[in-house]
XYZ file of C-alpha atoms in Angstrom:
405
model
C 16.155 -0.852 10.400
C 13.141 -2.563 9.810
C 13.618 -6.175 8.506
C 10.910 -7.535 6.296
C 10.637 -11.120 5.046
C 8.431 -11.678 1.693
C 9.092 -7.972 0.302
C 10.930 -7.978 -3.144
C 13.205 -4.667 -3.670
C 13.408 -3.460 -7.455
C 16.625 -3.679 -8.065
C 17.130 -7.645 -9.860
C 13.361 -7.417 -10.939
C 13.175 -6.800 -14.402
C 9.545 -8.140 -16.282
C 8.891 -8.349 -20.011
C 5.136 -7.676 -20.498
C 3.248 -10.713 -21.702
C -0.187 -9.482 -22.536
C -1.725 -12.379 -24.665
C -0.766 -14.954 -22.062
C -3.480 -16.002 -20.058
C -4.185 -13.680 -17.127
C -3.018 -15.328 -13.675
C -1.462 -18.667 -12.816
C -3.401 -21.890 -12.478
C -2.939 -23.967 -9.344
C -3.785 -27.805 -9.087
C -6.755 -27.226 -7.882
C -8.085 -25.284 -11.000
C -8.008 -22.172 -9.658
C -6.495 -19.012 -10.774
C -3.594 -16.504 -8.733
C -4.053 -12.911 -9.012
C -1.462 -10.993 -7.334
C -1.771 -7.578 -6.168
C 1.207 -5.055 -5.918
C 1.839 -2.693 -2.938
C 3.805 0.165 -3.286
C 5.184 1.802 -0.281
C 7.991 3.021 1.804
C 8.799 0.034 3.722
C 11.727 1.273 5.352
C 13.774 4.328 6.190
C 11.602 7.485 5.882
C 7.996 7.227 6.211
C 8.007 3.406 6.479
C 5.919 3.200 10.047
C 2.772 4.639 8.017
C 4.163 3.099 4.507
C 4.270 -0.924 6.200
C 0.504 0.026 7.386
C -0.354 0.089 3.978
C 1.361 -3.116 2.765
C -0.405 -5.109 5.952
C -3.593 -3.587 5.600
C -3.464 -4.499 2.020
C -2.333 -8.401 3.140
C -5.004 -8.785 5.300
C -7.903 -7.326 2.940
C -6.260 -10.077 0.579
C -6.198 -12.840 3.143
C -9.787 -12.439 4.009
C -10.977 -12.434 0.407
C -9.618 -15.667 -0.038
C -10.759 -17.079 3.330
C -14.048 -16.037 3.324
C -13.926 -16.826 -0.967
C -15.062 -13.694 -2.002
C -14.287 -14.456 -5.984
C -14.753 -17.872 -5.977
C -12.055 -19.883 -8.351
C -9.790 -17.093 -7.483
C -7.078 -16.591 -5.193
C -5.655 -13.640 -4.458
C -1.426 -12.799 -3.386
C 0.384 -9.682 -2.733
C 3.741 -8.077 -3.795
C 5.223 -5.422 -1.954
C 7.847 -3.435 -3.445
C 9.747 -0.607 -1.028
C 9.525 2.525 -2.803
C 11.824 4.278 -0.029
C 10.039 7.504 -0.758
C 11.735 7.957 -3.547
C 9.719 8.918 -7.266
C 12.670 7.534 -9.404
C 12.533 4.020 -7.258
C 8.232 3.680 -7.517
C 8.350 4.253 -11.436
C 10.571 1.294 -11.599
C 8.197 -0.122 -9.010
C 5.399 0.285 -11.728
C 7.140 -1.133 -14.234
C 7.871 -4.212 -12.642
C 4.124 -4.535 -11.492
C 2.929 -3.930 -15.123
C 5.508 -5.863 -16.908
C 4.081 -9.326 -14.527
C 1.341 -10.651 -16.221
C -0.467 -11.941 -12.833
C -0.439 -8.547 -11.094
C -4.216 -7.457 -11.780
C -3.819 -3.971 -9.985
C -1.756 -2.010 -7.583
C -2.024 -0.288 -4.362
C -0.293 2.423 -3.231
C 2.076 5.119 -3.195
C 1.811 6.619 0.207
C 3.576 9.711 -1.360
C 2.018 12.506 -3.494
C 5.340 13.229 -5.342
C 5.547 8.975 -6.052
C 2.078 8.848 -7.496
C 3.395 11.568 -9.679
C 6.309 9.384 -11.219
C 4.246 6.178 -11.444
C 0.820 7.164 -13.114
C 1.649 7.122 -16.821
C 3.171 3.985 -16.522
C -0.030 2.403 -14.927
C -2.208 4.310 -18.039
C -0.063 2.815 -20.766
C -0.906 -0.624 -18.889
C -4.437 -0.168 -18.571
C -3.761 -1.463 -14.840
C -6.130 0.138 -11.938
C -4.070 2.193 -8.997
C -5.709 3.044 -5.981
C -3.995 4.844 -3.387
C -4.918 4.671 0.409
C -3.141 8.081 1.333
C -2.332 10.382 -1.695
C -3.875 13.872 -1.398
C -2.506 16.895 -3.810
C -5.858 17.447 -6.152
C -3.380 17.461 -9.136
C -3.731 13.875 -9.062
C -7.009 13.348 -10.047
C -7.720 17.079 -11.111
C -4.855 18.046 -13.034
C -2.201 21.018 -12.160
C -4.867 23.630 -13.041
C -7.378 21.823 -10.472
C -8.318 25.003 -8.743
C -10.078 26.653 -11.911
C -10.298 24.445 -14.697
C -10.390 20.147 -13.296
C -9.242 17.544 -15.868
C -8.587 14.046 -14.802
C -5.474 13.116 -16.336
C -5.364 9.335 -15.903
C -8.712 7.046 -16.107
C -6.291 3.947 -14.361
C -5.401 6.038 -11.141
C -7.875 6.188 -8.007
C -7.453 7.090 -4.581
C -9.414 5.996 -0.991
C -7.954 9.477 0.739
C -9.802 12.893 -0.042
C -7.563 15.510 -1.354
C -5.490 18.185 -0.004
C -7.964 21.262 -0.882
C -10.365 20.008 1.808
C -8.084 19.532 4.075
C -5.933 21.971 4.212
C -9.158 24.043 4.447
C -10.226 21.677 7.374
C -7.245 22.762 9.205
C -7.549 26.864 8.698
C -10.768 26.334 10.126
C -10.017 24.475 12.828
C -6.844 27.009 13.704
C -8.862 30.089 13.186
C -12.227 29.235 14.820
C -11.449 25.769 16.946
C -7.865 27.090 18.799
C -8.384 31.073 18.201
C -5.025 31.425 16.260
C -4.447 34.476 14.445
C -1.037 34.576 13.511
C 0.680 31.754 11.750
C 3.976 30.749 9.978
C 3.909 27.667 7.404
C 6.462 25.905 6.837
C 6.778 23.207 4.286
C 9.139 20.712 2.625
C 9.403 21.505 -0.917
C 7.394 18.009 -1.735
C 4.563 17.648 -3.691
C 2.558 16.662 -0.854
C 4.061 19.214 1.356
C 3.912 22.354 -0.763
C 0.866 21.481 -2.360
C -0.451 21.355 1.462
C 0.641 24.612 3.250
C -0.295 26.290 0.008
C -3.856 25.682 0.818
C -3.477 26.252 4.472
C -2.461 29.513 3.592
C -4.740 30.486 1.363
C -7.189 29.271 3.194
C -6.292 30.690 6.710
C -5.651 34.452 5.663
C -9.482 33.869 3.651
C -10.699 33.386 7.196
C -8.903 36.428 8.602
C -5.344 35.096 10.112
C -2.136 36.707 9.049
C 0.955 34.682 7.775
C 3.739 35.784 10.119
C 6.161 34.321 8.001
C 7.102 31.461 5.481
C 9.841 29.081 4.882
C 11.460 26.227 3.599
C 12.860 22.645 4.449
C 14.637 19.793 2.683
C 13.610 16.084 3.592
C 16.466 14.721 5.838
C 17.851 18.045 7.395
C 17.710 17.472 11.169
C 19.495 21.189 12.587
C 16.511 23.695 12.568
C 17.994 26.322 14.555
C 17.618 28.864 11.693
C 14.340 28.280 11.150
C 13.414 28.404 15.157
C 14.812 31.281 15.471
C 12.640 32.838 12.406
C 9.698 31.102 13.921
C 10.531 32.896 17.761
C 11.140 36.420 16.263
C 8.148 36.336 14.159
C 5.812 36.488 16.876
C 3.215 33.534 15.301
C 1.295 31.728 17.972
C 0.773 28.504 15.461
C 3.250 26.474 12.988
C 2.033 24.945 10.362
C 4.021 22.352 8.824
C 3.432 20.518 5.259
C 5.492 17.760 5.217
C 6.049 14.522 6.619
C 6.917 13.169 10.885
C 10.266 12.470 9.862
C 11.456 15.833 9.602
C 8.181 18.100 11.875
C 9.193 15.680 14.865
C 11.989 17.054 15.377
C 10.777 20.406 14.223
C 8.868 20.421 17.113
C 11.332 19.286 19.486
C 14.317 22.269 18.809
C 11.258 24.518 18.641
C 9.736 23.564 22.109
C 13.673 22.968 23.511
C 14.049 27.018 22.439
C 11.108 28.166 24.654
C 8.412 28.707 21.461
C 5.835 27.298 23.379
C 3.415 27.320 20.201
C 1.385 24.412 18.599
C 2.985 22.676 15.452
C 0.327 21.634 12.789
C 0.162 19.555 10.282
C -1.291 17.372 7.794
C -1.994 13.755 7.581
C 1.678 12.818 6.815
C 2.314 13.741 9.973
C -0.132 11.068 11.637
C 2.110 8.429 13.213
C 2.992 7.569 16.434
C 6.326 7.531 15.265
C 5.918 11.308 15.873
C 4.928 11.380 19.195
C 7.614 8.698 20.617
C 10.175 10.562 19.019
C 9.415 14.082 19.859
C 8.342 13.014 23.268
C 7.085 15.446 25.694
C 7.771 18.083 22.732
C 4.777 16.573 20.893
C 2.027 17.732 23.339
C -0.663 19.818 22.397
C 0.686 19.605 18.592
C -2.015 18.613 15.972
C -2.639 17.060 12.721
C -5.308 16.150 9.981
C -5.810 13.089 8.734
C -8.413 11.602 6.155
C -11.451 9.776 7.598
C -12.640 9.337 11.378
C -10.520 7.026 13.584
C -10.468 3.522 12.556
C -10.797 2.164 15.988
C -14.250 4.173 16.005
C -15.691 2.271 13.162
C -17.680 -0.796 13.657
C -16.430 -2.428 10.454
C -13.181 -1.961 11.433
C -12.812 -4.140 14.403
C -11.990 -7.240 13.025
C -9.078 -5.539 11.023
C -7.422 -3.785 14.349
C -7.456 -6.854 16.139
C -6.225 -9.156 13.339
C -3.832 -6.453 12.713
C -2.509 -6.164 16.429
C -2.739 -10.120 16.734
C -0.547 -10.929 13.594
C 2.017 -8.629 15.093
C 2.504 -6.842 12.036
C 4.501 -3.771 12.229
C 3.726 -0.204 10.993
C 0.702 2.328 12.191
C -2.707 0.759 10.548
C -4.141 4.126 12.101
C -3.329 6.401 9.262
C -4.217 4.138 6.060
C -4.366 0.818 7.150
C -8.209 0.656 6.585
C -7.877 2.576 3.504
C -5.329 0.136 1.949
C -7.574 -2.944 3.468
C -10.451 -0.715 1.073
C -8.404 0.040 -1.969
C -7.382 -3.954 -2.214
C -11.423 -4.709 -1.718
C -12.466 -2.376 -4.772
C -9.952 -4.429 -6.521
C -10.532 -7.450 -5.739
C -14.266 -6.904 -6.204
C -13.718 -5.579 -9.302
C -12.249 -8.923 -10.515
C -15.643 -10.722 -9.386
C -17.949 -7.896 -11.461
C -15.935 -9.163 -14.612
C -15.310 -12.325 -13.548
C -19.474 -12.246 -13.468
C -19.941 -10.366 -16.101
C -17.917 -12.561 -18.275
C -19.493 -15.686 -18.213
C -17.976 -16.299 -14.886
C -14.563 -16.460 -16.814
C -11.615 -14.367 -16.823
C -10.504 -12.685 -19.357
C -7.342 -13.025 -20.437
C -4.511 -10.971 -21.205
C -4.854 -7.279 -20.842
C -8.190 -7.627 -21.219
C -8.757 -8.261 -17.657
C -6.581 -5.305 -16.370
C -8.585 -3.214 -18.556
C -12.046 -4.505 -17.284
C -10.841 -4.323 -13.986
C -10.649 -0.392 -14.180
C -13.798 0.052 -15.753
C -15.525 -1.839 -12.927
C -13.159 0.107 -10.255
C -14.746 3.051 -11.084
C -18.212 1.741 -10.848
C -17.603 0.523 -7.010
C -20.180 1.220 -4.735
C -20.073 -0.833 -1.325
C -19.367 -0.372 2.432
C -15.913 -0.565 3.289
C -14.302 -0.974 6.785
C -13.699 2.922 5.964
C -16.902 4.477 5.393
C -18.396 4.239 2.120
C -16.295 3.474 -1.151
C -17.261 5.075 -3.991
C -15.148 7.525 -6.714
C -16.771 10.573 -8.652
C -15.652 11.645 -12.128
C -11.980 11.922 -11.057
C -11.376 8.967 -9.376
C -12.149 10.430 -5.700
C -13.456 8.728 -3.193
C -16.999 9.982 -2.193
C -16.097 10.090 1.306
C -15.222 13.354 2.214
C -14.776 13.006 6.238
C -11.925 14.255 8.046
C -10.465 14.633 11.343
C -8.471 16.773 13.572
C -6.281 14.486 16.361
C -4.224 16.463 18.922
C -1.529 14.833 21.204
C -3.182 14.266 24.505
C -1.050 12.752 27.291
C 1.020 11.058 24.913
C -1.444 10.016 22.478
C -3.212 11.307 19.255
C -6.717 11.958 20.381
C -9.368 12.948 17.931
C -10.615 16.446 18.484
C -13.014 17.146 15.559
C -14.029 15.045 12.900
C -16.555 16.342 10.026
C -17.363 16.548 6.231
C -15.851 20.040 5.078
C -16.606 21.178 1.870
C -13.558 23.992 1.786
C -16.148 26.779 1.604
């Protein structure tokens, strides 16, 4: 179990919303608190990539007031544990909303979270940016694929969406590793489904054939039934939409049964929580992930090695950067109206309102890449990359801007 000091859990928080008091708290120096909620899995499933978010948010907020990037501002986080679970982030939302310091939220790591917690951000008029949601539906609406519609103007996201990358991967299993035959496997999430959908579509477009298709629920660990669908099918590729916790050991029965095939997967699968716990099983699998490698970005530096120094726990590699991003738009946003205003805040609502107009409007260089959202609340940056495991390690193998065509 991972033990966490300073992170509240939902369950004796309850808020009344307070709109016409006077946004933040005022120290004794004269300045003002803003706090900033994270919303995560911060333990049990998912937490290793779930606590890089809440640290990479903490440190984006630690700078800012260091280095006094809104000047008569302070900035504080609250991190509530989601545990993966939609039911446990709406309440998450509501608590966040019903504060009246909390200026805007980061997070959910989880697809089928965001789901649960984006009317209840609209109805507040307070921004959320995720670092790591990717089913289009978010942005796009469920008819995304012909007819897009963004649903909520409050709800942004740092991480490009699932239709590029589950297009990213086809290509990369058709034409990069010369599959031809694969079976996709997924765990009935939003995330996950939404995922090897698009992997599916997108690798029999190419010219693969699907060898076969099947289901898992989050938290089975015996796979032997699906192995043995996997052996007799004859597929030289899995591909798995869902999350480490369960394609870990996926791979591990799979490889322990003499399938010596590849398993594949998306970015949920990006943790080296994988790899130490599938062990030797875990070599020569793959995954996607949104962006290039944080440790190959200039800009970056100074996070990894803050990161690594405060001992924080967690994977920064998957989202930490993009957390560290979605806090900046934020906390920038508060300085456009905080400029725009007279150099005053407003107060009230009014501020968590201003906040998303000016969200959207963000255009500056991030430790990321660029950060930037079109109509929908996307991010502008479109890069992805391939990582395989490589003597024990994720190593990128192709990174690129893939339009899905």
């Amino acid at each position: 179990m991972v033990i966490l000091t300073s992170v509240l859990t939902t369950g004796a928080l309850t808020l009344t919303a307070c709109g016409s008091r006077d946004s933040g708290s005022k120290s004794d120096s004269g300045s003002t608190t803003l706090t900033i909620g994270v919303d995560a899995p911060l333990s049990g499933e998912n937490s290793t990539t779930g606590l890089g978010i809440q640290y990479g948010v903490q440190i984006a907020v630690d700078d800012a007031n260091k280095n006094n990037w809104v000047p008569g501002v302070k900035f504080k986080v609250k991190a509530l544990d989601d545990k993966a679970q939609p039911a446990t982030g709406q309440s998450n939302a509501t608590a966040f909303t019903g504060q009246s310091d909390v200026v805007g939220a980061v997070g959910p790591l989880n697809s089928g979270v965001a789901q649960s917690m984006q009317q209840v951000f609209a109805s507040a008029n307070m921004v959320e940016i995720s670092p790591s949601n990717t089913n289009p539906a978010l942005t796009q609406g469920k008819d995304w694929a012909t007819n897009k519609t963004r649903p909520y103007k409050t709800y942004f996201r740092t991480a490009t969406t699932d239709a590029l990358q589950g297009a990213f991967a086809a290509d990369y299993a058709y034409n990069g590793l010369k599959k031809k035959k694969a079976f996709v496997v997924d765990d009935k999430q939003t995330y996950g489904a939404g995922l090897a959908g698009i992997f599916n579509g997108a690798f029999k477009k190419l010219g693969g054939s699907i060898a076969g298709t099947d289901h898992v629920n989050t938290g089975d660990t015996d796979f032997s039934s699906l192995v043995t669908k996997i052996k007799n099918s004859g597929a030289d590729l899995l591909y798995y939409g869902g999350q480490y916790d369960e394609s870990e050991k996926i791979t591990k029965q799979l490889k322990g049964a003499g399938v010596k095939i590849p398993l594949f997967g998306g970015d949920g699968m990006f943790a080296t929580t994988y790899i130490e716990t599938a062990g030797k099983a875990a070599e020569g699998d793959l995954a996607t992930s949104v962006g290039v490698p944080a440790d190959t970005l200039p800009a970056a530096k100074q996070f990894i090695a803050t990161y690594k120094a405060k001992g924080y726990k967690g994977d920064y590699g998957a989202y930490g950067a993009y957390a560290y991003d979605a806090a900046s738009a934020i906390i920038k946003a508060v300085k456009a109206v905080k400029d725009g205003n007279s150099d005053k805040l407003p107060s009230g609502n009014d501020l968590r309102s201003k906040v998303v107009t000016a969200v959207q409007k963000s255009d500056f260089e991030g430790i990321s890449g660029k950060v930037a959202f079109d109509q929908y609340g996307d991010t502008t940056n479109k890069q992805l990359t391939v990582y395989q495991v490589t003597n024990g390690k994720w190593k990128a193998v192709k990174t690129g801007t893939f339009n899905g065509s």
